[in-house]
CSV table of C-alpha atoms and ligand atoms in Angstrom, one decimal:
chain,number,residue,atom,x,y,z
A,1,MET,CA,0.0,0.0,0.0
A,2,GLY,CA,1.5,3.3,-1.0
A,3,ILE,CA,1.6,6.4,1.2
A,4,THR,CA,0.6,9.6,-0.6
A,5,ASN,CA,2.2,12.7,0.7
A,6,HIS,CA,2.7,15.6,-1.6
A,7,ALA,CA,4.4,17.8,0.9
A,8,LYS,CA,8.0,18.7,0.3
A,9,THR,CA,10.7,19.2,2.8
A,10,PHE,CA,12.8,22.4,3.0
A,11,ALA,CA,16.4,21.7,4.3
A,12,PRO,CA,17.5,24.7,6.3
A,13,THR,CA,20.7,23.1,7.5
A,14,LEU,CA,22.9,26.2,6.9
A,15,ASP,CA,22.3,29.7,8.4
A,16,SER,CA,23.0,32.9,6.4
A,17,ASP,CA,26.8,32.7,7.3
A,18,GLY,CA,26.9,29.1,6.0
A,19,LYS,CA,27.1,27.6,9.4
A,20,ARG,CA,25.4,24.4,10.1
A,21,ASN,CA,22.6,24.1,12.7
A,22,LEU,CA,23.5,21.4,15.2
A,23,ILE,CA,19.8,21.0,16.3
A,24,GLY,CA,18.1,18.2,14.5
A,25,LEU,CA,21.2,16.1,14.0
A,26,SER,CA,20.9,12.6,15.5
A,27,TYR,CA,23.4,11.6,18.2
A,28,ASP,CA,25.4,9.7,15.6
A,29,GLU,CA,25.3,12.6,13.1
A,30,LEU,CA,26.5,15.0,15.7
A,31,GLY,CA,29.4,12.6,16.3
A,32,GLU,CA,30.2,12.6,12.6
A,33,ALA,CA,30.0,16.4,12.3
A,34,LEU,CA,32.4,16.7,15.3
A,35,ALA,CA,34.8,14.1,14.0
A,36,ALA,CA,34.9,16.0,10.7
A,37,LEU,CA,36.3,18.9,12.6
A,38,GLY,CA,38.9,16.6,14.2
A,39,LEU,CA,37.2,16.5,17.6
A,40,GLU,CA,37.4,13.4,19.8
A,41,ALA,CA,34.5,11.0,20.1
A,42,PHE,CA,33.9,11.7,23.8
A,43,ARG,CA,33.0,15.3,22.9
A,44,THR,CA,29.8,14.1,21.4
A,45,LYS,CA,28.3,13.3,24.8
A,46,GLN,CA,29.5,16.6,26.3
A,47,ILE,CA,28.2,18.7,23.5
A,48,TRP,CA,24.9,16.8,23.2
A,49,SER,CA,24.4,17.4,26.9
A,50,TRP,CA,25.2,21.1,26.6
A,51,ILE,CA,22.7,21.5,23.8
A,52,TYR,CA,19.8,19.3,24.9
A,53,HIS,CA,20.2,18.9,28.7
A,54,HIS,CA,21.4,22.4,29.5
A,55,GLY,CA,19.8,24.3,26.6
A,56,ALA,CA,23.0,26.1,25.7
A,57,THR,CA,22.7,28.3,22.6
A,58,ASP,CA,26.2,29.8,22.7
A,59,PHE,CA,29.3,27.7,22.5
A,60,ALA,CA,31.0,30.2,24.8
A,61,THR,CA,29.0,29.0,27.8
A,62,MET,CA,30.1,25.4,27.4
A,63,SER,CA,32.5,25.6,30.3
A,64,THR,CA,33.7,22.0,30.2
A,65,LEU,CA,35.3,22.6,26.8
A,66,ALA,CA,38.6,24.3,26.3
A,67,LYS,CA,38.5,27.7,24.6
A,68,PRO,CA,40.1,26.5,21.3
A,69,VAL,CA,37.4,23.8,21.0
A,70,ARG,CA,34.6,26.3,21.7
A,71,ASP,CA,36.1,28.7,19.1
A,72,LYS,CA,36.3,25.9,16.5
A,73,LEU,CA,32.7,25.0,17.1
A,74,ALA,CA,31.5,28.6,16.9
A,75,ALA,CA,33.3,29.0,13.6
A,76,HIS,CA,31.4,26.1,12.0
A,77,PHE,CA,28.1,25.6,13.8
A,78,VAL,CA,25.2,27.4,15.3
A,79,ILE,CA,22.6,26.2,17.8
A,80,ALA,CA,19.5,27.8,16.4
A,81,ARG,CA,16.0,28.6,17.4
A,82,PRO,CA,13.1,29.8,15.2
A,83,SER,CA,12.2,33.4,15.5
A,84,ILE,CA,8.9,34.3,17.3
A,85,SER,CA,6.3,36.1,15.1
A,86,GLN,CA,3.7,36.1,17.9
A,87,ASP,CA,3.7,35.1,21.6
A,88,GLN,CA,0.3,35.1,23.2
A,89,GLN,CA,-0.7,34.2,26.7
A,90,SER,CA,-4.3,33.2,27.6
A,91,GLU,CA,-5.9,34.1,30.8
A,92,ASP,CA,-5.9,30.4,31.7
A,93,GLY,CA,-2.1,30.2,31.3
A,94,THR,CA,-2.1,28.6,27.8
A,95,ARG,CA,0.6,30.1,25.7
A,96,LYS,CA,0.8,30.1,22.0
A,97,TRP,CA,3.7,30.9,19.8
A,98,LEU,CA,3.7,31.5,16.1
A,99,LEU,CA,7.2,30.6,15.0
A,100,LYS,CA,8.9,31.7,11.8
A,101,MET,CA,11.3,29.3,10.1
A,102,THR,CA,14.3,30.4,8.1
A,103,ASP,CA,12.3,30.4,4.8
A,104,GLY,CA,9.6,32.6,6.3
A,105,GLN,CA,7.1,29.8,6.8
A,106,GLU,CA,5.2,29.9,10.1
A,107,VAL,CA,3.9,27.2,12.4
A,108,GLU,CA,2.2,27.2,15.8
A,109,CYS,CA,3.2,25.7,19.0
A,110,VAL,CA,1.0,25.7,22.1
A,111,HIS,CA,1.8,25.1,25.8
A,112,ILE,CA,-1.0,23.9,28.0
A,113,PRO,CA,0.0,24.0,31.7
A,114,GLU,CA,-1.7,22.0,34.4
A,115,GLU,CA,-1.4,21.7,38.1
A,116,ASP,CA,1.8,19.7,38.3
A,117,ARG,CA,2.7,19.1,34.6
A,118,GLY,CA,1.9,20.5,31.2
A,119,ALA,CA,1.8,19.5,27.5
A,120,LEU,CA,3.3,21.1,24.5
A,121,CYS,CA,1.3,20.8,21.3
A,122,VAL,CA,3.9,20.5,18.5
A,123,SER,CA,3.4,21.0,14.7
A,124,SER,CA,4.7,18.5,12.1
A,125,GLN,CA,4.0,20.3,8.9
A,126,VAL,CA,3.3,23.8,7.5
A,127,GLY,CA,-0.4,23.4,6.8
A,128,CYS,CA,-1.7,19.9,6.0
A,129,THR,CA,-2.3,18.0,2.8
A,130,LEU,CA,-5.5,16.6,4.3
A,131,THR,CA,-8.8,18.5,4.4
A,132,CYS,CA,-10.7,17.6,7.5
A,133,ARG,CA,-13.7,19.9,7.3
A,134,PHE,CA,-13.7,21.2,10.9
A,135,CYS,CA,-10.0,22.0,10.9
A,136,HIS,CA,-8.7,25.4,9.8
A,137,THR,CA,-5.3,23.9,8.9
A,138,GLY,CA,-7.2,21.8,6.4
A,139,THR,CA,-8.1,24.9,4.4
A,140,GLN,CA,-4.6,26.2,4.1
A,141,ARG,CA,-2.9,25.5,0.8
A,142,LEU,CA,0.8,26.0,1.5
A,143,VAL,CA,2.3,22.9,2.8
A,144,ARG,CA,5.7,21.6,3.4
A,145,ASN,CA,7.1,19.1,5.9
A,146,LEU,CA,9.0,20.4,8.8
A,147,GLU,CA,12.5,19.2,9.2
A,148,ALA,CA,13.5,17.2,12.3
A,149,SER,CA,15.4,20.3,13.5
A,150,GLU,CA,12.2,22.5,13.1
A,151,ILE,CA,10.2,20.0,15.2
A,152,VAL,CA,12.9,19.8,17.9
A,153,MET,CA,13.3,23.6,18.0
A,154,GLN,CA,9.7,24.0,19.0
A,155,ILE,CA,10.4,22.1,22.2
A,156,MET,CA,13.7,23.9,22.8
A,157,LEU,CA,12.1,27.3,22.3
A,158,ALA,CA,9.2,26.5,24.7
A,159,ARG,CA,11.7,25.3,27.3
A,160,ASP,CA,13.6,28.6,26.8
A,161,ALA,CA,10.5,30.7,27.2
A,162,LEU,CA,9.4,28.8,30.3
A,163,LYS,CA,12.9,29.0,31.7
A,164,GLU,CA,12.9,25.3,32.5
A,165,TRP,CA,16.5,24.4,31.7
A,166,PRO,CA,18.7,23.3,34.6
A,167,PRO,CA,19.2,24.5,37.3
A,168,PHE,CA,15.4,24.8,37.2
A,169,PRO,CA,14.3,21.6,39.1
A,170,ALA,CA,13.1,18.9,36.7
A,171,GLU,CA,10.3,18.0,39.1
A,172,ASP,CA,8.7,21.4,38.9
A,173,ARG,CA,8.6,21.6,35.2
A,174,ARG,CA,5.4,22.5,33.4
A,175,LEU,CA,6.6,21.1,30.1
A,176,THR,CA,6.5,17.4,30.8
A,177,ASN,CA,4.6,16.0,27.9
A,178,ILE,CA,4.5,16.3,24.2
A,179,VAL,CA,1.5,15.9,21.9
A,180,MET,CA,2.0,15.8,18.2
A,181,MET,CA,-1.3,17.5,17.6
A,182,GLY,CA,-0.4,20.9,16.1
A,183,MET,CA,-0.5,21.7,12.5
A,184,GLY,CA,0.0,18.8,10.0
A,185,GLU,CA,-0.4,15.1,9.9
A,186,PRO,CA,2.7,13.6,11.6
A,187,LEU,CA,2.4,10.2,9.9
A,188,TYR,CA,2.8,12.0,6.5
A,189,ASN,CA,6.1,13.3,7.7
A,190,TYR,CA,7.1,10.2,9.6
A,191,ASP,CA,10.9,10.2,9.0
A,192,ASN,CA,11.4,13.7,10.3
A,193,VAL,CA,8.9,13.2,13.2
A,194,ALA,CA,10.6,10.0,14.2
A,195,LYS,CA,14.1,11.6,14.0
A,196,ALA,CA,12.9,14.5,16.1
A,197,LEU,CA,11.2,12.3,18.7
A,198,ARG,CA,14.3,10.2,19.1
A,199,ILE,CA,16.3,13.3,19.8
A,200,VAL,CA,13.7,14.4,22.4
A,201,MET,CA,13.6,11.0,24.0
A,202,HIS,CA,17.4,10.6,24.2
A,203,GLY,CA,18.3,10.1,27.9
A,204,GLU,CA,21.3,12.4,27.9
A,205,GLY,CA,19.4,15.3,26.6
A,206,ILE,CA,15.8,16.5,26.8
A,207,ALA,CA,14.9,13.0,28.0
A,208,ILE,CA,11.1,13.1,27.7
A,209,SER,CA,10.1,9.5,27.7
A,210,LYS,CA,7.9,7.7,25.2
A,211,ARG,CA,5.2,7.4,27.8
A,212,LYS,CA,4.9,11.2,27.9
A,213,ILE,CA,4.7,11.6,24.2
A,214,THR,CA,1.4,11.2,22.2
A,215,LEU,CA,1.2,11.2,18.4
A,216,SER,CA,-2.2,12.0,17.0
A,217,THR,CA,-3.1,10.8,13.5
A,218,SER,CA,-6.1,11.3,11.3
A,219,GLY,CA,-5.7,7.6,10.3
A,220,VAL,CA,-2.7,7.0,8.1
A,221,VAL,CA,-3.2,3.2,8.5
A,222,PRO,CA,-0.1,1.9,6.8
A,223,MET,CA,2.2,3.9,9.1
A,224,ILE,CA,0.5,3.2,12.5
A,225,HIS,CA,2.2,-0.1,13.3
A,226,ARG,CA,5.6,1.2,12.4
A,227,CYS,CA,5.1,4.2,14.7
A,228,GLY,CA,4.3,1.9,17.6
A,229,GLU,CA,7.1,-0.5,16.9
A,230,GLU,CA,9.8,2.0,16.3
A,231,LEU,CA,8.9,4.9,18.6
A,232,GLY,CA,6.6,3.2,21.1
A,233,VAL,CA,4.8,6.5,21.8
A,234,ASN,CA,1.2,6.8,22.9
A,235,LEU,CA,-1.3,6.8,20.0
A,236,ALA,CA,-4.2,9.1,19.6
A,237,VAL,CA,-6.6,8.7,16.7
A,238,SER,CA,-8.8,11.4,15.3
A,239,LEU,CA,-12.0,9.3,14.8
A,240,HIS,CA,-14.7,12.0,14.9
A,241,ALA,CA,-17.4,9.9,13.2
A,242,VAL,CA,-18.8,6.4,13.7
A,243,THR,CA,-19.9,5.6,10.2
A,244,ASP,CA,-17.8,5.6,7.0
A,245,GLU,CA,-20.5,7.7,5.3
A,246,LEU,CA,-20.0,10.6,7.7
A,247,ARG,CA,-16.3,10.1,8.2
A,248,ASP,CA,-15.7,10.1,4.4
A,249,GLN,CA,-17.1,13.7,4.5
A,250,ILE,CA,-15.5,15.2,7.6
A,251,VAL,CA,-12.2,13.3,7.7
A,252,PRO,CA,-11.6,12.6,4.0
A,253,ILE,CA,-8.6,10.3,4.5
A,254,ASN,CA,-11.3,7.8,5.5
A,255,ARG,CA,-12.1,7.3,1.8
A,256,LYS,CA,-8.7,5.7,1.6
A,257,TYR,CA,-8.5,4.0,5.0
A,258,PRO,CA,-12.0,3.3,6.3
A,259,ILE,CA,-13.0,2.9,9.9
A,260,ARG,CA,-12.7,-0.9,9.9
A,261,ASP,CA,-9.0,-0.8,8.7
A,262,LEU,CA,-8.2,2.0,11.1
A,263,LEU,CA,-9.6,0.1,14.1
A,264,LYS,CA,-7.8,-3.0,13.1
A,265,SER,CA,-4.5,-1.1,13.1
A,266,CYS,CA,-5.4,0.2,16.6
A,267,ARG,CA,-6.1,-3.4,17.8
A,268,ASP,CA,-2.6,-4.3,16.5
A,269,TYR,CA,-0.8,-1.3,17.9
A,270,PRO,CA,2.4,-2.5,19.6
A,271,GLY,CA,2.5,-1.8,23.3
A,272,SER,CA,-1.1,-0.8,23.9
A,273,SER,CA,-2.8,-2.4,26.9
A,274,ASN,CA,-5.3,-1.5,29.5
A,275,ALA,CA,-2.6,0.4,31.3
A,276,ARG,CA,-1.6,2.2,28.1
A,277,ARG,CA,-4.8,3.0,26.2
A,278,ILE,CA,-5.2,4.4,22.7
A,279,THR,CA,-7.0,7.8,22.8
A,280,PHE,CA,-9.8,8.3,20.4
A,281,GLU,CA,-10.4,11.9,19.7
A,282,TYR,CA,-14.0,12.8,18.9
A,283,ILE,CA,-14.8,16.4,18.0
A,284,MET,CA,-18.4,17.4,18.9
A,285,LEU,CA,-20.2,19.0,15.9
A,286,LYS,CA,-23.7,20.3,16.5
A,287,GLY,CA,-26.3,18.2,14.7
A,288,VAL,CA,-23.7,16.2,12.8
A,289,ASN,CA,-22.1,13.6,15.1
A,290,ASP,CA,-23.4,14.4,18.6
A,291,SER,CA,-26.6,12.3,19.1
A,292,PRO,CA,-27.0,9.6,21.7
A,293,ALA,CA,-27.2,7.1,18.9
A,294,ASP,CA,-23.7,8.2,17.8
A,295,ALA,CA,-22.5,7.7,21.3
A,296,ARG,CA,-23.9,4.2,21.5
A,297,GLN,CA,-22.4,3.3,18.1
A,298,LEU,CA,-19.0,4.7,19.3
A,299,VAL,CA,-19.0,2.4,22.3
A,300,LYS,CA,-19.9,-0.6,20.1
A,301,LEU,CA,-17.1,0.2,17.6
A,302,LEU,CA,-14.5,0.4,20.3
A,303,ARG,CA,-15.6,-2.7,22.2
A,304,GLY,CA,-12.5,-4.8,23.2
A,305,LEU,CA,-10.0,-2.1,22.4
A,306,PRO,CA,-8.0,-0.6,25.3
A,307,ALA,CA,-9.4,2.9,24.6
A,308,LYS,CA,-10.1,6.2,26.2
A,309,ILE,CA,-12.3,8.7,24.4
A,310,ASN,CA,-11.5,12.4,24.3
A,311,LEU,CA,-14.5,14.5,23.6
A,312,ILE,CA,-13.4,17.8,22.0
A,313,PRO,CA,-15.9,20.7,21.8
A,314,PHE,CA,-15.6,22.1,18.3
A,315,ASN,CA,-13.7,25.4,18.5
A,316,PRO,CA,-15.2,27.6,15.9
A,317,TRP,CA,-13.2,29.7,13.4
A,318,PRO,CA,-14.5,32.3,11.0
A,319,GLY,CA,-16.2,30.7,8.0
A,320,ALA,CA,-16.3,27.2,9.6
A,321,PRO,CA,-19.3,25.2,8.4
A,322,PHE,CA,-20.0,23.8,11.9
A,323,GLU,CA,-21.1,24.9,15.4
A,324,CYS,CA,-20.3,23.5,18.9
A,325,PRO,CA,-23.2,21.7,20.5
A,326,ASP,CA,-24.7,22.9,23.7
A,327,TRP,CA,-22.8,21.8,26.8
A,328,SER,CA,-25.7,19.5,27.9
A,329,VAL,CA,-25.5,17.6,24.6
A,330,ILE,CA,-21.8,17.0,25.1
A,331,GLU,CA,-22.4,15.8,28.6
A,332,THR,CA,-25.2,13.4,27.6
A,333,PHE,CA,-22.9,12.0,25.0
A,334,GLY,CA,-20.1,11.7,27.6
A,335,ASP,CA,-22.5,10.0,30.1
A,336,ILE,CA,-23.4,7.3,27.6
A,337,VAL,CA,-19.7,6.6,26.9
A,338,ASN,CA,-18.9,6.6,30.6
A,339,ALA,CA,-21.7,4.2,31.4
A,340,ALA,CA,-20.1,1.8,29.0
A,341,GLY,CA,-16.9,1.8,31.1
A,342,TYR,CA,-14.8,4.2,29.0
A,343,ALA,CA,-13.1,7.2,30.5
A,344,SER,CA,-14.3,10.1,28.4
A,345,PRO,CA,-13.0,13.4,29.6
A,346,ILE,CA,-14.5,16.4,27.8
A,347,ARG,CA,-11.5,18.4,26.8
A,348,THR,CA,-11.9,21.7,28.5
A,349,PRO,CA,-11.5,24.4,26.0
A,350,ARG,CA,-8.2,26.0,26.8
A,351,GLY,CA,-6.9,29.3,25.5
A,352,ARG,CA,-10.0,30.2,23.6
A,353,ASP,CA,-9.2,33.9,24.0
A,354,ILE,CA,-6.1,33.4,22.0
A,355,MET,CA,-7.6,30.8,19.5
A,356,ALA,CA,-5.3,28.1,20.7
A,357,ALA,CA,-6.9,25.2,18.8
A,358,CYS,CA,-5.2,23.6,15.9
A,359,GLY,CA,-4.4,26.0,13.0
A,360,GLN,CA,-6.3,28.9,14.4
A,361,LEU,CA,-3.9,31.7,15.1
A,362,LYS,CA,-3.6,32.8,11.5
A,363,SER,CA,-7.3,32.7,11.1
A,364,ALA,CA,-8.0,35.1,14.0
A,365,SER,CA,-7.8,38.1,11.8
A,366,LEU,CA,-9.8,36.6,8.9
A,367,ARG,CA,-13.4,37.3,8.1
A,368,PHE,CA,-14.4,35.3,5.0
A,369,SER,CA,-16.5,36.7,2.2
A,370,ALA,CA,-18.6,34.4,0.0
A,371,ALA,CA,-15.8,34.7,-2.6
A,372,GLU,CA,-13.2,33.7,-0.1
A,373,LYS,CA,-15.3,30.7,1.0
A,374,ALA,CA,-15.5,29.6,-2.6
A,375,LYS,CA,-11.7,29.9,-2.8
A,376,ILE,CA,-11.4,27.6,0.3
A,377,GLU,CA,-13.7,25.1,-1.4
A,378,SER,CA,-11.5,25.1,-4.5
A,379,ILE,CA,-8.3,24.7,-2.4
A,380,ILE,CA,-9.9,21.7,-0.7
A,381,LYS,CA,-10.9,20.2,-4.0
A,382,GLU,CA,-7.4,20.7,-5.4
A,383,LYS,CA,-5.8,19.1,-2.3
A,384,GLU,CA,-8.2,16.1,-2.4
A,385,ALA,CA,-7.5,15.6,-6.1
A,386,GLY,CA,-3.8,15.5,-5.2
A,387,GLN,CA,-4.5,12.9,-2.5
A,388,GLY,CA,-6.5,10.8,-5.0
A,389,LEU,CA,-9.6,11.2,-2.7
A,390,ASN,CA,-12.0,12.5,-5.3
B,1,LIG,N1,-3.3,15.7,11.9
B,1,LIG,C1,-3.4,15.0,13.1
B,1,LIG,C2,-2.8,15.9,14.3
B,1,LIG,C3,-3.2,17.3,14.2
B,1,LIG,S1,-4.9,17.8,14.4
B,1,LIG,C4,-4.8,14.6,13.4
B,1,LIG,O1,-5.7,15.0,12.7
B,1,LIG,O2,-5.0,13.9,14.4
B,1,LIG,C5,-5.1,17.5,16.1
B,1,LIG,C6,-6.5,17.6,16.6
B,1,LIG,O3,-6.9,18.9,16.5
B,1,LIG,C7,-7.5,16.7,15.9
B,1,LIG,O4,-7.9,15.7,16.7
B,1,LIG,C8,-8.6,17.6,15.6
B,1,LIG,O5,-9.8,17.1,15.9
B,1,LIG,C9,-8.3,18.9,16.5
B,1,LIG,N2,-9.0,20.0,15.9
B,1,LIG,C10,-8.8,20.5,14.6
B,1,LIG,N3,-9.6,21.6,14.4
B,1,LIG,C11,-10.3,21.8,15.5
B,1,LIG,C12,-11.3,22.7,15.9
B,1,LIG,N4,-11.7,23.6,15.1
B,1,LIG,N5,-11.8,22.6,17.2
B,1,LIG,C13,-11.3,21.6,18.0
B,1,LIG,N6,-10.4,20.7,17.7
B,1,LIG,C14,-9.9,20.8,16.5
B,2,LIG,FE1,-4.7,17.8,8.9
B,2,LIG,FE2,-5.3,16.9,11.4
B,2,LIG,FE3,-6.3,19.2,10.5
B,2,LIG,FE4,-7.2,16.9,9.5
B,2,LIG,S1,-7.4,17.6,11.7
B,2,LIG,S2,-6.7,18.7,8.3
B,2,LIG,S3,-5.3,15.7,9.5
B,2,LIG,S4,-4.2,18.8,10.9
């Protein structure tokens, strides 16, 4: 089975001075880059730790290295961060950055703090080749894959902004978890996502364990098993509908990989168990998928799967063709799912005042006219033709 992904990758390995960014190199690649400069193998561990454990961005601060070594590194390399186009903080503590990459493309990254932990919602692509109807990212045309470096830099930048590098005590951190739920479909940029997550999980560096990382997919079935086997991260699946008829419409990748195939790949997901459940995301759309009958069908579909269900109130954006159901409707839905023995937390809308849902920052200033809506429809058609979904 082929994987269709028309997104290209931009390779910003050199800065404007022709220096190479060390962020995004695997541990072995870092070793090779240092060896090419004539540095000894043991330096790799030291420098990796300075970059990823201490968060150093300047070779001059690497006090365990002799001055000539630091100078040599600074002459050839940089430790880069993306630039910040916007930095917004919600009343509830949610913080959202719009980050600009070296080619001017922008992606979002959102930090959602909780009592004693916090998740960072990380983007995997600029835009998305898919066209889920409730998602603003799905209406954006411009798409490229993010490089591994650009994925890792989102986490580094958030840790900078939260000032959580040592000596800040690790147990007090509010960036403890990573969710690959920002812009883009991570399993359509698997190689870069996998490389980035391996860097993030590396024990001598950022060291966020696979149990604290969740990858969300709209259902790229042929990549799901590989993701579990190679990365072992938690899986979240954007289900959103209980019949193929509806899912074909709102999550169009379903036309390629229908619900039955998707659930089979979930049943076979390596490492899932009752202690480590797969999360099924279900966005609540008024009058579309929010009836008690939908809730009962959902429970039936997931029978026998180690699952938890995350009910997501639809977060409206200007021009969106849906509304969020009344709270009582969401609660009734949740009660049915709960009664069947599934945990089904309703995701509290966070950061609504800064439009912190997927793909929404750039839409904040938009008010669509009929002509603009027609344009979005034509972008969606074009993208679906590219995916072979028409
Ligand atoms: N492409 C992947 C990961 C990014 S989207 C996927 O689809 O799973 C991550 C989540 O953002 C999805 O579950 C989607 O339901 C949610 N999302 C997108 N638009 C939303 C909106 N307008 N309101 C609430 N959640 C939204
Ligand atoms: Fe892409 Fe996910 Fe948005 Fe669908 S919900 S368009 S897969 S980012």
